[in-house]
């Protein structure tokens, strides 16, 4: 089967005035379809930077990135937007829902930029919200939802375009432990249904849900752990 | 291609929804922002409304004075020869006019006309003063060709036989015979009875509403009623077409000089009046209005553009995270650009709509409260083409004002934008 993600010696540097901050110092990594990967590491180690590059939100200073065999290291802004729209779903720590939009409208958003007609958008968004267990909260706005429910809306939005890859940067970071566990259970379920998931965390018990854990330190992969399966209860 | 169209359609719809929501969420701020546009559009509309009125009034003036007609008269209509000087000229006599008419060869028609201003006429019950008695012949019928409300204009025989008949202008008819049919009724002027044979529609021209305050009677009757040295006779000469007017005018000048026994070195002691003189004045008014209007409008739109641009920059900053999110889920630069351009255009258009309402109010106020009657030549509802222009200008102003902020939004880096606090 095709390698989903192949990173070759990825370097990402930030110019801070005179100084060069090296957030990633040569990361080489491959991820196959339907893997469930956790990226762990201390604060400032480069986890988010790596996620942004994998998610095509950012491009490396040097190195090659092949997504489903296509070299995406040097694409321009618009080409990256199209790839994000078609292949990637993001879940953020702070949800990033549009406050004035209902759950359905928030979930529809990626489909708008994919040019999907309005009634199809609506139907798909409703179906996806039902899938994440929010069938009875379709027309609630973010401030009328709990943190866990908000994150479910965000997950529905990430899944709406059937992405090849689901990226979650600290998805439980803003949730209490019980709600966090519910969200992780949802991820487990999505993984079992065939989705590829990469999540960033610094909590070991969260990482335990994945079947592969990558430890990052100072912009480099320090070590990897593999398990044959994750541990849903 | 198909997909591209779908994309743009979806983005467009989304942009309009976003814009409406954003403007609605900041109503007061939006309103203040559009002040410049409101003032600018109000100027454009009021200016256009007035000039439109001026044009249509001018059209009516032309049709009642005639583009291909000259009026040879002792006095100059527009004062190119000062009244004080013109007063010293010998009167234009009926004998001279008759002699001139006999010698003109190029004119389509030439006929005498006498005007007596500030006259009073009466009916059995009512009376009206300050009106103009116009003594003329059936040849003058072209002037009222489209203005006969009922009856007819003077007939040739009525001049030849000096019949006491009259054609009433609109105001005279309204004053003397309110709520009754004036045809066949009698009016009194200088102690004589006149039978009403025709009434005219409202004509109100740009220069004045003399046409509505006039009574037309046969020239020979006019002659009988006014003293022999009456000095206000006019020779009206109508050319076959406007293009022949210069030749006709030149011939008329020569003939007039001859019948008034002028030596070659003496200047004309009569004035040749035509619509031309007024056209100059109308043009001057137009230019003045445009000059003032364009200055004010330009200034207002400049204020409008700066205001909208400013608020759009604020809006881009406020919504940095939203922009980041939209880009993260696949919005291209074009989509973000479109979103903010549409918001700016909509803001500006909202200003234009407010301006249209204000203008309509101002027009109604001006017509019915400030200058009743005087603005009769103007429309009482904003003409549709002005609404179109106003909205178009507003969209243009919005796009112009929104461009720099929209470009900034479109170029935001998604990672930076998402992290923005
Ligand atoms: N835009 C930027 N400009 C300059 N330096 C940056 C920028 N973004 C990240 N960095 C630096 O790169 C390094 C890695 O940052 P990154 O956000 O990837 O860390 P992280 O592992 O996600 O940390 P955390 O767990 O706190 O989220 C840090 O030293 C950070 O200061
Ligand atoms: Mg991070």
Tab-separated table of C-alpha atoms in Angstrom, chain B residues 1 62 69 76 109 205 223 244 280 282 289 296 298 316 331 360 373 377 412 421:
chain	number	residue	atom	x	y	z
B	1	UNK	CA	-14.372	24.656	-15.141
B	62	UNK	CA	-37.201	74.712	-26.166
B	69	UNK	CA	-37.253	80.488	-34.199
B	76	UNK	CA	-32.613	92.077	-25.708
B	109	UNK	CA	-43.243	81.579	-41.568
B	205	UNK	CA	-40.863	76.293	-18.552
B	223	UNK	CA	-53.570	96.198	-32.018
B	244	UNK	CA	-31.132	76.962	-41.941
B	280	UNK	CA	-25.732	79.641	-22.566
B	282	UNK	CA	-28.538	76.835	-18.727
B	289	UNK	CA	-23.865	72.656	-10.215
B	296	UNK	CA	-18.393	67.993	-2.555
B	298	UNK	CA	-15.379	63.771	-4.316
B	316	UNK	CA	-9.390	42.060	9.530
B	331	UNK	CA	-10.093	28.847	1.824
B	360	UNK	CA	-36.061	60.965	-1.234
B	373	UNK	CA	-44.207	75.289	-7.133
B	377	UNK	CA	-39.813	70.903	-13.225
B	412	UNK	CA	-2.229	36.188	6.245
B	421	UNK	CA	-4.598	36.311	20.482
